[in-house]
mmCIF file with all atom_site columns, C-alpha atoms in Angstrom:
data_model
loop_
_atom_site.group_PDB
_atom_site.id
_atom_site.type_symbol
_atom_site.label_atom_id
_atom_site.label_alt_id
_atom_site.label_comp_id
_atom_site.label_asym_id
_atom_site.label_entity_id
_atom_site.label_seq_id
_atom_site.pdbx_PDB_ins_code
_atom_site.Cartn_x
_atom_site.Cartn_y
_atom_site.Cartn_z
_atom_site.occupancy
_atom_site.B_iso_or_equiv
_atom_site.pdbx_formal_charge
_atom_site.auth_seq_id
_atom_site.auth_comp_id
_atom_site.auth_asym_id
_atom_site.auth_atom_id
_atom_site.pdbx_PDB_model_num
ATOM 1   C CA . UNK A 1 1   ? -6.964  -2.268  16.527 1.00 44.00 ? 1   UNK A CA 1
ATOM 2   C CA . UNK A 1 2   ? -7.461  -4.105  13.418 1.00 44.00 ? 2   UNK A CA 1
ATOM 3   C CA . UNK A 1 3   ? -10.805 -3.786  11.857 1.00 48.00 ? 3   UNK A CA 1
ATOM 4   C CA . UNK A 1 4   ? -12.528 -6.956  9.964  1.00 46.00 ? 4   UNK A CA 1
ATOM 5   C CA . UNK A 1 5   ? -11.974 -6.478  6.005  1.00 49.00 ? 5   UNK A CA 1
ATOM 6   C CA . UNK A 1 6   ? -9.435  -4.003  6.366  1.00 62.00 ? 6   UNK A CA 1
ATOM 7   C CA . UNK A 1 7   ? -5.820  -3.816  4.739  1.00 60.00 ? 7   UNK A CA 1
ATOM 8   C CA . UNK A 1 8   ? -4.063  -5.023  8.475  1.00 70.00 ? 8   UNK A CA 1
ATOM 9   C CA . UNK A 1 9   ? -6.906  -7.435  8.814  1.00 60.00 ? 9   UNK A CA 1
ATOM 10  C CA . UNK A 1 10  ? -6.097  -9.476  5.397  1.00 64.00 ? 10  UNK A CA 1
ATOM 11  C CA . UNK A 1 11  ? -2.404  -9.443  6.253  1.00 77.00 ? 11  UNK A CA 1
ATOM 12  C CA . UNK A 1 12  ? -0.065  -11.839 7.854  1.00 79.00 ? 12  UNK A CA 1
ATOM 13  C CA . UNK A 1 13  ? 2.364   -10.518 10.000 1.00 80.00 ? 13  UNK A CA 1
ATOM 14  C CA . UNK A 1 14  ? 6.340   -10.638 9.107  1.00 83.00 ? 14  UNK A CA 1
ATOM 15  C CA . UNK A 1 15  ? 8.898   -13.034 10.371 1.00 79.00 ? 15  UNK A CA 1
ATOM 16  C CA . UNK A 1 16  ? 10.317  -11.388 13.308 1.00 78.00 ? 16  UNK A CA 1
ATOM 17  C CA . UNK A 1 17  ? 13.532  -13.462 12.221 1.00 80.00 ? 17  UNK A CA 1
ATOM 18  C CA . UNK A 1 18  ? 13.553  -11.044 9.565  1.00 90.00 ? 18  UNK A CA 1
ATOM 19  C CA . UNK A 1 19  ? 17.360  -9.244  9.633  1.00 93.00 ? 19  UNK A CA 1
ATOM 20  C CA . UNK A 1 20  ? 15.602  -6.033  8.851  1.00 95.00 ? 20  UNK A CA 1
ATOM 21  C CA . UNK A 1 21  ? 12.171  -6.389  10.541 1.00 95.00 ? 21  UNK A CA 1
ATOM 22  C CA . UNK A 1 22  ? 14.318  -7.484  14.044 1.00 95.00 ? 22  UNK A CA 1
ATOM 23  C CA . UNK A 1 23  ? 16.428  -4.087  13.396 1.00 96.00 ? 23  UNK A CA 1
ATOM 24  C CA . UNK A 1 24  ? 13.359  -1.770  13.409 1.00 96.00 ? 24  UNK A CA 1
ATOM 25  C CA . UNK A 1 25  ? 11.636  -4.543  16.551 1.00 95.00 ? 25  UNK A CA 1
ATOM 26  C CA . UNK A 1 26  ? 15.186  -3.735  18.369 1.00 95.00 ? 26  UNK A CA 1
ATOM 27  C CA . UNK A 1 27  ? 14.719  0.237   18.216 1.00 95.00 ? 27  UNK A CA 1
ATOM 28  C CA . UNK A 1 28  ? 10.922  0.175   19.661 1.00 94.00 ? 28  UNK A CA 1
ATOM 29  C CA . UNK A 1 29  ? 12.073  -1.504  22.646 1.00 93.00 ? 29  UNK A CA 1
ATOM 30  C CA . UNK A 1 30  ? 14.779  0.643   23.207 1.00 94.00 ? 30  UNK A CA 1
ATOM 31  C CA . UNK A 1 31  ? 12.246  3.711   22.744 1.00 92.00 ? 31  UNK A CA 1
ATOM 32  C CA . UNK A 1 32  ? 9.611   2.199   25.123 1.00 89.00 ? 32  UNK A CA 1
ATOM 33  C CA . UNK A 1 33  ? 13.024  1.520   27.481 1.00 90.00 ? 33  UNK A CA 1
ATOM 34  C CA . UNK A 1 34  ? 13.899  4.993   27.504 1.00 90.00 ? 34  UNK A CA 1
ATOM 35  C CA . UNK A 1 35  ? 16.832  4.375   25.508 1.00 95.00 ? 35  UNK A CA 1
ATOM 36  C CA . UNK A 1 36  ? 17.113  6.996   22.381 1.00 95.00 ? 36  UNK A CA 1
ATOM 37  C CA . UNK A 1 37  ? 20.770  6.137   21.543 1.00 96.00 ? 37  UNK A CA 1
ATOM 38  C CA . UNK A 1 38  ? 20.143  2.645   21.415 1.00 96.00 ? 38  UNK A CA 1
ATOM 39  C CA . UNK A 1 39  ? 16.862  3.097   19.233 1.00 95.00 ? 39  UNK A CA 1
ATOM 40  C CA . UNK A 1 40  ? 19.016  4.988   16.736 1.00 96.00 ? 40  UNK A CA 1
ATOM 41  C CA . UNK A 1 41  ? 22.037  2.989   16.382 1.00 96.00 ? 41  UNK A CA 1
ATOM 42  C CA . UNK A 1 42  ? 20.663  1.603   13.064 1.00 96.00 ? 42  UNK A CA 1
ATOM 43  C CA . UNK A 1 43  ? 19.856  4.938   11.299 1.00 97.00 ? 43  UNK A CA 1
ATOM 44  C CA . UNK A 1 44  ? 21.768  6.162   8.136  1.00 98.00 ? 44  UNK A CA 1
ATOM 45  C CA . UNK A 1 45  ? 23.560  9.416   8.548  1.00 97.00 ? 45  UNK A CA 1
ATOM 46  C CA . UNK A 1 46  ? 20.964  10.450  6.269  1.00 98.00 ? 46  UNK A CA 1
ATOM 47  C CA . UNK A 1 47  ? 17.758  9.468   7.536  1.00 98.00 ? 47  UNK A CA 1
ATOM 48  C CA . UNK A 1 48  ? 14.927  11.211  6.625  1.00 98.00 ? 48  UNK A CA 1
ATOM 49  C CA . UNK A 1 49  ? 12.060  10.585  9.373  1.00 97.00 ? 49  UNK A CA 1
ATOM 50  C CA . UNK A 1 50  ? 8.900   12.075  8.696  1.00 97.00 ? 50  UNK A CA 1
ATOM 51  C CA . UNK A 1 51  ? 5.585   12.593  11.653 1.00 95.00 ? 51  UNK A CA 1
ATOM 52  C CA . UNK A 1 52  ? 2.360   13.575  10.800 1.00 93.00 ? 52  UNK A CA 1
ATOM 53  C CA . UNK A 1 53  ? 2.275   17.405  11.374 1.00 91.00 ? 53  UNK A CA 1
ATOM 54  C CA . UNK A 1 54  ? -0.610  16.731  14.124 1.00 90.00 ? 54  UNK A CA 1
ATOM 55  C CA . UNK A 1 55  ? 1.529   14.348  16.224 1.00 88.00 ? 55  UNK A CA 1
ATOM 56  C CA . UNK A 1 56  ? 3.330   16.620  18.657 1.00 85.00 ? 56  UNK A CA 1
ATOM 57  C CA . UNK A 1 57  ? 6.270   17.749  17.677 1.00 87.00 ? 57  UNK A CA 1
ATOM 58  C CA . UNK A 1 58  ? 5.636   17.097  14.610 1.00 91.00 ? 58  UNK A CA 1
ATOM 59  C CA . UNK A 1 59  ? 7.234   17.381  11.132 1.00 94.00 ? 59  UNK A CA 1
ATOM 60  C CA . UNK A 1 60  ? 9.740   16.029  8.874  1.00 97.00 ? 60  UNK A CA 1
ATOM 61  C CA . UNK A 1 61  ? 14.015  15.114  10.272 1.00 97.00 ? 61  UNK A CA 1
ATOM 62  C CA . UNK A 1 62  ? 16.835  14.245  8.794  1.00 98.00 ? 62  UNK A CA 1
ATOM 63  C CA . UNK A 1 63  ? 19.731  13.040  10.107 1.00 97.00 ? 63  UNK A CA 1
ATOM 64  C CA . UNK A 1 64  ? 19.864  10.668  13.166 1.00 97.00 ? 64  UNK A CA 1
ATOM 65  C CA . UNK A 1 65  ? 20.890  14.087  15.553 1.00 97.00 ? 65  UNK A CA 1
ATOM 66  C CA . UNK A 1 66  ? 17.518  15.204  14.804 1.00 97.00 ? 66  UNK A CA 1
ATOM 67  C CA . UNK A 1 67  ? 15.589  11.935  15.288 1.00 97.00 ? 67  UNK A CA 1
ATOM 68  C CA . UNK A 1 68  ? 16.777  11.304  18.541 1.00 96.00 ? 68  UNK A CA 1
ATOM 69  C CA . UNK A 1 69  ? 15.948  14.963  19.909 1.00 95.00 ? 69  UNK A CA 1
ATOM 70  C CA . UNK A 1 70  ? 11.906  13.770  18.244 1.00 94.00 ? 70  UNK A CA 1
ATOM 71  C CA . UNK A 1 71  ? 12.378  10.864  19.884 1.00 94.00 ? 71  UNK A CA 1
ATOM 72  C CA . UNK A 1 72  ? 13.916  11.946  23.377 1.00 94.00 ? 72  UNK A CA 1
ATOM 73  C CA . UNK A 1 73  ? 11.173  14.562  23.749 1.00 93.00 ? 73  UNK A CA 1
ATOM 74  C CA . UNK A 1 74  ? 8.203   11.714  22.493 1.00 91.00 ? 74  UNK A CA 1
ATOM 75  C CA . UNK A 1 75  ? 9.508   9.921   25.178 1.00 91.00 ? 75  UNK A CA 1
ATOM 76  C CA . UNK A 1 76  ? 9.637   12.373  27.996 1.00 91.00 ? 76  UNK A CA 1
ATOM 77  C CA . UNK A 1 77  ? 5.762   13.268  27.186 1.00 92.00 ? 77  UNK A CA 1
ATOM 78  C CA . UNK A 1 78  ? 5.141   9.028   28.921 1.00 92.00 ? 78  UNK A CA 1
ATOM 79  C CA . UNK A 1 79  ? 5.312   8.601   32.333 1.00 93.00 ? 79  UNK A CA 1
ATOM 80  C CA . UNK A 1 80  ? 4.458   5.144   32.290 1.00 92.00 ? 80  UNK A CA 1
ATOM 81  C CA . UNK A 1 81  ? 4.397   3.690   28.734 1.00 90.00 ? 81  UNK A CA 1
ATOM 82  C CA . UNK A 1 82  ? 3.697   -0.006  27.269 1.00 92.00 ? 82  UNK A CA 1
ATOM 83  C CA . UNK A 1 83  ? 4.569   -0.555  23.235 1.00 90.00 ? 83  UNK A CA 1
ATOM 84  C CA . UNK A 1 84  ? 2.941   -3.478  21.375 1.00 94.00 ? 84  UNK A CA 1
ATOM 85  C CA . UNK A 1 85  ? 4.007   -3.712  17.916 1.00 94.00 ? 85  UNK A CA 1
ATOM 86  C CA . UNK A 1 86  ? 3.244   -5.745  14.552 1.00 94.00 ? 86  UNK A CA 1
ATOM 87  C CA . UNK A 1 87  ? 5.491   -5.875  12.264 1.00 95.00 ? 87  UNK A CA 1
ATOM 88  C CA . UNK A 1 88  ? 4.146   -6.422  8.511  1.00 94.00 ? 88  UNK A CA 1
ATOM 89  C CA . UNK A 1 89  ? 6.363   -6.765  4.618  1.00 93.00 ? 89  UNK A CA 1
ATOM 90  C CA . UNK A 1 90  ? 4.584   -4.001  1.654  1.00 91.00 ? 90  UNK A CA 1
ATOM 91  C CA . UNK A 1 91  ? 6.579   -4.599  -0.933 1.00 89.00 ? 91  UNK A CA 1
ATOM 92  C CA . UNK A 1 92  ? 10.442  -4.033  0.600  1.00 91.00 ? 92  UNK A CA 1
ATOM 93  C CA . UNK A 1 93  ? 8.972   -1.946  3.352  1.00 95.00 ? 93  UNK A CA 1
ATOM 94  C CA . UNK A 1 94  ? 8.225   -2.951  6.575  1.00 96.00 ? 94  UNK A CA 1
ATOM 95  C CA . UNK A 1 95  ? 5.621   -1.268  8.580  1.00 96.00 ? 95  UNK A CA 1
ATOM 96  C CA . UNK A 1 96  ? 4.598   -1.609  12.209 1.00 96.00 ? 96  UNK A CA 1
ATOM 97  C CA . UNK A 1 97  ? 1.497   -1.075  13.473 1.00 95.00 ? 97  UNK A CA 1
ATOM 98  C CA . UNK A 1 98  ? 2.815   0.535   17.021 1.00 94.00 ? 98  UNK A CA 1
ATOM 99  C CA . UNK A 1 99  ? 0.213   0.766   19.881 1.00 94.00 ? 99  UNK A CA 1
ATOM 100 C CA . UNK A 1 100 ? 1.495   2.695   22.537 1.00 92.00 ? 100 UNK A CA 1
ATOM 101 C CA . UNK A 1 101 ? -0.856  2.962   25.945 1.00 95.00 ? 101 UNK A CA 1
ATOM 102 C CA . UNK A 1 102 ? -0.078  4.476   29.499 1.00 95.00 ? 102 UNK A CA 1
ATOM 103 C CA . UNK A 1 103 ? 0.164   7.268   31.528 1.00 96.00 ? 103 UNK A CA 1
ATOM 104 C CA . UNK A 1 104 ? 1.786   10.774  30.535 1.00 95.00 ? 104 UNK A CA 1
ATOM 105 C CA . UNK A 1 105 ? 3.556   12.681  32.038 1.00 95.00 ? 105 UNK A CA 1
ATOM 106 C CA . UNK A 1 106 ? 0.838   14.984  33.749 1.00 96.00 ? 106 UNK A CA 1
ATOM 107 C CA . UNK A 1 107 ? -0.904  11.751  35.198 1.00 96.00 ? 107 UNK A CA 1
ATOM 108 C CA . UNK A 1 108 ? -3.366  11.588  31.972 1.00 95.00 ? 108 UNK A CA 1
ATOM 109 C CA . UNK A 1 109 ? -3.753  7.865   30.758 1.00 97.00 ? 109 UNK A CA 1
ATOM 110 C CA . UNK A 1 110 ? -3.210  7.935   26.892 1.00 95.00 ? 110 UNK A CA 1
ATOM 111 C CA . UNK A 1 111 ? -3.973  5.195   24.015 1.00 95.00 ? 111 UNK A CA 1
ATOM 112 C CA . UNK A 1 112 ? -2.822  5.139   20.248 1.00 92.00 ? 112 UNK A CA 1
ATOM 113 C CA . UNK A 1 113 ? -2.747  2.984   17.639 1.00 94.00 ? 113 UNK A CA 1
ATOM 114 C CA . UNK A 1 114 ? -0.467  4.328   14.346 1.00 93.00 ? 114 UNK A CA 1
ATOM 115 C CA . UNK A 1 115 ? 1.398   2.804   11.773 1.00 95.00 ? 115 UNK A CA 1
ATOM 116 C CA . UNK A 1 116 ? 5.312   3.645   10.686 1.00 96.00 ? 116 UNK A CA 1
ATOM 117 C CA . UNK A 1 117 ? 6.691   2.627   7.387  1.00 97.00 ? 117 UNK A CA 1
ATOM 118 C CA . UNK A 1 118 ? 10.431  1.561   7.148  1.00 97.00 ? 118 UNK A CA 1
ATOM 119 C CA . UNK A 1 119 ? 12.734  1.907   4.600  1.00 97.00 ? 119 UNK A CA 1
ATOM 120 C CA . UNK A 1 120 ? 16.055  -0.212  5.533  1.00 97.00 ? 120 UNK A CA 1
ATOM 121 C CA . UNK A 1 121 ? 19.077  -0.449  3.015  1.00 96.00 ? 121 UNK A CA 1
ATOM 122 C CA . UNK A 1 122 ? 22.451  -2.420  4.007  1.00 95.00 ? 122 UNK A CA 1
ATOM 123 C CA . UNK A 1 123 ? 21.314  -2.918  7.887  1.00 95.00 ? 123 UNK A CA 1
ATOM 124 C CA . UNK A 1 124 ? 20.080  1.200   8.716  1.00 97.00 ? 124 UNK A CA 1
ATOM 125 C CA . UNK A 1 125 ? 16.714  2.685   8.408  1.00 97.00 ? 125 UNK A CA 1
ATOM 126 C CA . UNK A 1 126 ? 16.945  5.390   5.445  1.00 98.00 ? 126 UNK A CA 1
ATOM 127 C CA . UNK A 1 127 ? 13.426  6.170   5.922  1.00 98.00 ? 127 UNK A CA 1
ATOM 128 C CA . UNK A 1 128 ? 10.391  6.473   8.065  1.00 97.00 ? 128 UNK A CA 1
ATOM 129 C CA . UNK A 1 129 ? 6.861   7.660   7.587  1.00 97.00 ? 129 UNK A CA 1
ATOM 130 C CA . UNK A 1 130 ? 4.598   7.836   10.432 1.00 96.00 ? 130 UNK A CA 1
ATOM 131 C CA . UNK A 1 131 ? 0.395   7.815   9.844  1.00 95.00 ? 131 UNK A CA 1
ATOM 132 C CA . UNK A 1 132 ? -1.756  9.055   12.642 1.00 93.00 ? 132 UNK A CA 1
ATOM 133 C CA . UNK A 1 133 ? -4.315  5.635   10.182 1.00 93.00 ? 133 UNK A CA 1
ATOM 134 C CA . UNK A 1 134 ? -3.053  2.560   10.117 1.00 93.00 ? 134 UNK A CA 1
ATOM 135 C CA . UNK A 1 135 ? -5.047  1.712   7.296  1.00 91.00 ? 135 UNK A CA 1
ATOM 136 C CA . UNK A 1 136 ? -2.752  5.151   5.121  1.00 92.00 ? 136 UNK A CA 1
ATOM 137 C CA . UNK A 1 137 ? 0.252   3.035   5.528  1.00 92.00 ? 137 UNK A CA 1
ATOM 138 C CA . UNK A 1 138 ? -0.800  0.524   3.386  1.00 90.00 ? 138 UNK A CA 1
ATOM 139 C CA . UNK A 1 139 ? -2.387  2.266   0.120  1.00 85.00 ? 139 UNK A CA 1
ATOM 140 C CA . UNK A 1 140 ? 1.541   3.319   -1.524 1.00 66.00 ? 140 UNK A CA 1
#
């Protein structure tokens, strides 16, 4: 949710157009589809992917291999899962805030709101940080 005078409020999103910002738009709906090979098709062989340590599962990745087993298992915790995302430029970064809201897999509904920063190089994601605040994701 974006709060008034905040760094997401004063923003204007990205052209979804974008080459690089319709890459990363391409892999969340292949995540929220269930589809892990599809949402890493665009990732460098040596991705480095890095979730806060207090998301489960946690922790820093390299390699898309390792990414998709985060992702697969992120996934699996969603029984029913909706994905709204808005994509935004910081410098040559793009970063989406990513809502995700639904039921998990032990019937409990779930809401969150986070933000992941992309690095993309030549058409594949090199790099992603994930922060549990939007708001973090904007102060590099």
């Amino acid at each position: 949710m974006k709060k008034e005078g905040s760094a997401i409020s004063s923003r204007r999103p990205a052209n979804p157009s974008d080459a690089d910002v319709a890459l990363v738009l391409k892999a969340y709906e292949a995540f929220a589809a269930g589809d892990i090979d599809s949402a890493t098709v665009a990732l460098h062989p040596d991705v480095e992917w890095i979730e806060p340590d207090e998301f489960p599962n946690g922790g820093r990745r390299v390699g898309p291999a390792s990414v998709a087993e985060y992702l697969t298992a992120s996934r699996a915790m969603w029984s029913e899962l909706t994905s709204e995302r808005t994509p935004y430029r910081h410098g040559d970064d793009i970063v989406i805030i990513h809502r995700v809201y639904g039921m998990l897999a032990d019937g409990t509904p779930n809401e969150a709101t986070v933000a992941d920063v992309f690095t993309v190089r030549d058409g594949q994601v090199v790099k992603m940080q994930a922060y549990a605040d939007p708001e973090e994701a904007f102060k590099s």
